């Protein structure tokens, strides 16, 4: 019995940063097969195929330029070939594409494979909220975990110290995944409340949009701290409303909660684009095209999905910050309304 075969499904900025970690760990540890396959959506960069560039120069020149990938990470443009025989599947595609990817993979994945989603977003299901890990689990029939944390991809790729959180209900699988992901500078804790961990990863992007609006309006750090605090309260309230299992405050003190929220509200693409939205008056779609080099923005679409869910549950007024972000992005409300929502936010006695 050889080591476990690992496949990374996705190769953007975050997927490539993860490939650095996973590739070097797989090469070093006997528990995993040395070669790690990475599914790359084929595109041309400077007249060459991106997969060829990655496999010869060991660098994703489009999404993670200037950082070398381990030579045992092999780019594969055919999704089914990349995932063939994989024991561990790490999903790192923009959340808008996960349904399509899973539909192609259906019936081609080992039933006993372990899946882990590193995707920050939620979807709408017939009964309201649908977690990305649930979509993958239902379509592929495999057990799923999640990884979320204060992990800006370029900093992870540069091996600057950070922490992350794996949400995993199966202790044994949690240990395997921790072993695959952990390095001295990428510190992993494993917690059982996987749904709350995943909700943190999706909702913090909405809060970051609110923080970006405040930056664009020229408000200071005190205002941003209020956005972060009120946003964290709404994240916890939302998790309590929608998680089937228990939700403890300690999960929100992990990297996936308060740490990820802080880093996203000070760095990250959602904050940056929201600031430009407040300053320029251009649409979110236009700014995404101009500023993100083909990357996708998660905060605004997540706020729209969330708004529909809250509406169906008659809970809109309980989430004034989430609602204000949605209305500013999609309903033409003035950006300055973000301050009104902070002023009117219910204060806990």
mmCIF file with all atom_site columns, C-alpha atoms in Angstrom, residues 4 7 18-19 34 55 75 86 99 115 155 180-181 187 199 224 227 231 251 257 275-276 314:
data_model
loop_
_atom_site.group_PDB
_atom_site.id
_atom_site.type_symbol
_atom_site.label_atom_id
_atom_site.label_alt_id
_atom_site.label_comp_id
_atom_site.label_asym_id
_atom_site.label_entity_id
_atom_site.label_seq_id
_atom_site.pdbx_PDB_ins_code
_atom_site.Cartn_x
_atom_site.Cartn_y
_atom_site.Cartn_z
_atom_site.occupancy
_atom_site.B_iso_or_equiv
_atom_site.pdbx_formal_charge
_atom_site.auth_seq_id
_atom_site.auth_comp_id
_atom_site.auth_asym_id
_atom_site.auth_atom_id
_atom_site.pdbx_PDB_model_num
ATOM 1  C CA . UNK A 1 4   ? -2.386  8.539  -0.308  1.00 0.00 ? 4   UNK A CA 1
ATOM 2  C CA . UNK A 1 7   ? -5.298  16.136 -5.977  1.00 0.00 ? 7   UNK A CA 1
ATOM 3  C CA . UNK A 1 18  ? -1.756  25.601 -1.143  1.00 0.00 ? 18  UNK A CA 1
ATOM 4  C CA . UNK A 1 19  ? 0.054   23.591 -3.834  1.00 0.00 ? 19  UNK A CA 1
ATOM 5  C CA . UNK A 1 34  ? 5.019   12.102 -3.884  1.00 0.00 ? 34  UNK A CA 1
ATOM 6  C CA . UNK A 1 55  ? 5.068   21.953 -15.577 1.00 0.00 ? 55  UNK A CA 1
ATOM 7  C CA . UNK A 1 75  ? -0.620  20.646 -13.646 1.00 0.00 ? 75  UNK A CA 1
ATOM 8  C CA . UNK A 1 86  ? -7.204  10.415 -5.671  1.00 0.00 ? 86  UNK A CA 1
ATOM 9  C CA . UNK A 1 99  ? -21.531 22.794 -8.917  1.00 0.00 ? 99  UNK A CA 1
ATOM 10 C CA . UNK A 1 115 ? -12.607 15.772 0.506   1.00 0.00 ? 115 UNK A CA 1
ATOM 11 C CA . UNK A 1 155 ? 1.648   35.733 2.431   1.00 0.00 ? 155 UNK A CA 1
ATOM 12 C CA . UNK A 1 180 ? -0.848  17.087 4.864   1.00 0.00 ? 180 UNK A CA 1
ATOM 13 C CA . UNK A 1 181 ? -1.324  20.836 5.504   1.00 0.00 ? 181 UNK A CA 1
ATOM 14 C CA . UNK A 1 187 ? -0.117  26.208 11.866  1.00 0.00 ? 187 UNK A CA 1
ATOM 15 C CA . UNK A 1 199 ? -19.873 29.861 7.665   1.00 0.00 ? 199 UNK A CA 1
ATOM 16 C CA . UNK A 1 224 ? -13.567 49.835 10.961  1.00 0.00 ? 224 UNK A CA 1
ATOM 17 C CA . UNK A 1 227 ? -17.682 47.109 11.489  1.00 0.00 ? 227 UNK A CA 1
ATOM 18 C CA . UNK A 1 231 ? -19.912 41.847 11.667  1.00 0.00 ? 231 UNK A CA 1
ATOM 19 C CA . UNK A 1 251 ? -14.915 28.345 17.245  1.00 0.00 ? 251 UNK A CA 1
ATOM 20 C CA . UNK A 1 257 ? -13.316 33.438 12.937  1.00 0.00 ? 257 UNK A CA 1
ATOM 21 C CA . UNK A 1 275 ? -13.023 50.940 -1.268  1.00 0.00 ? 275 UNK A CA 1
ATOM 22 C CA . UNK A 1 276 ? -12.734 51.632 -5.011  1.00 0.00 ? 276 UNK A CA 1
ATOM 23 C CA . UNK A 1 314 ? -38.100 36.716 7.719   1.00 0.00 ? 314 UNK A CA 1
#
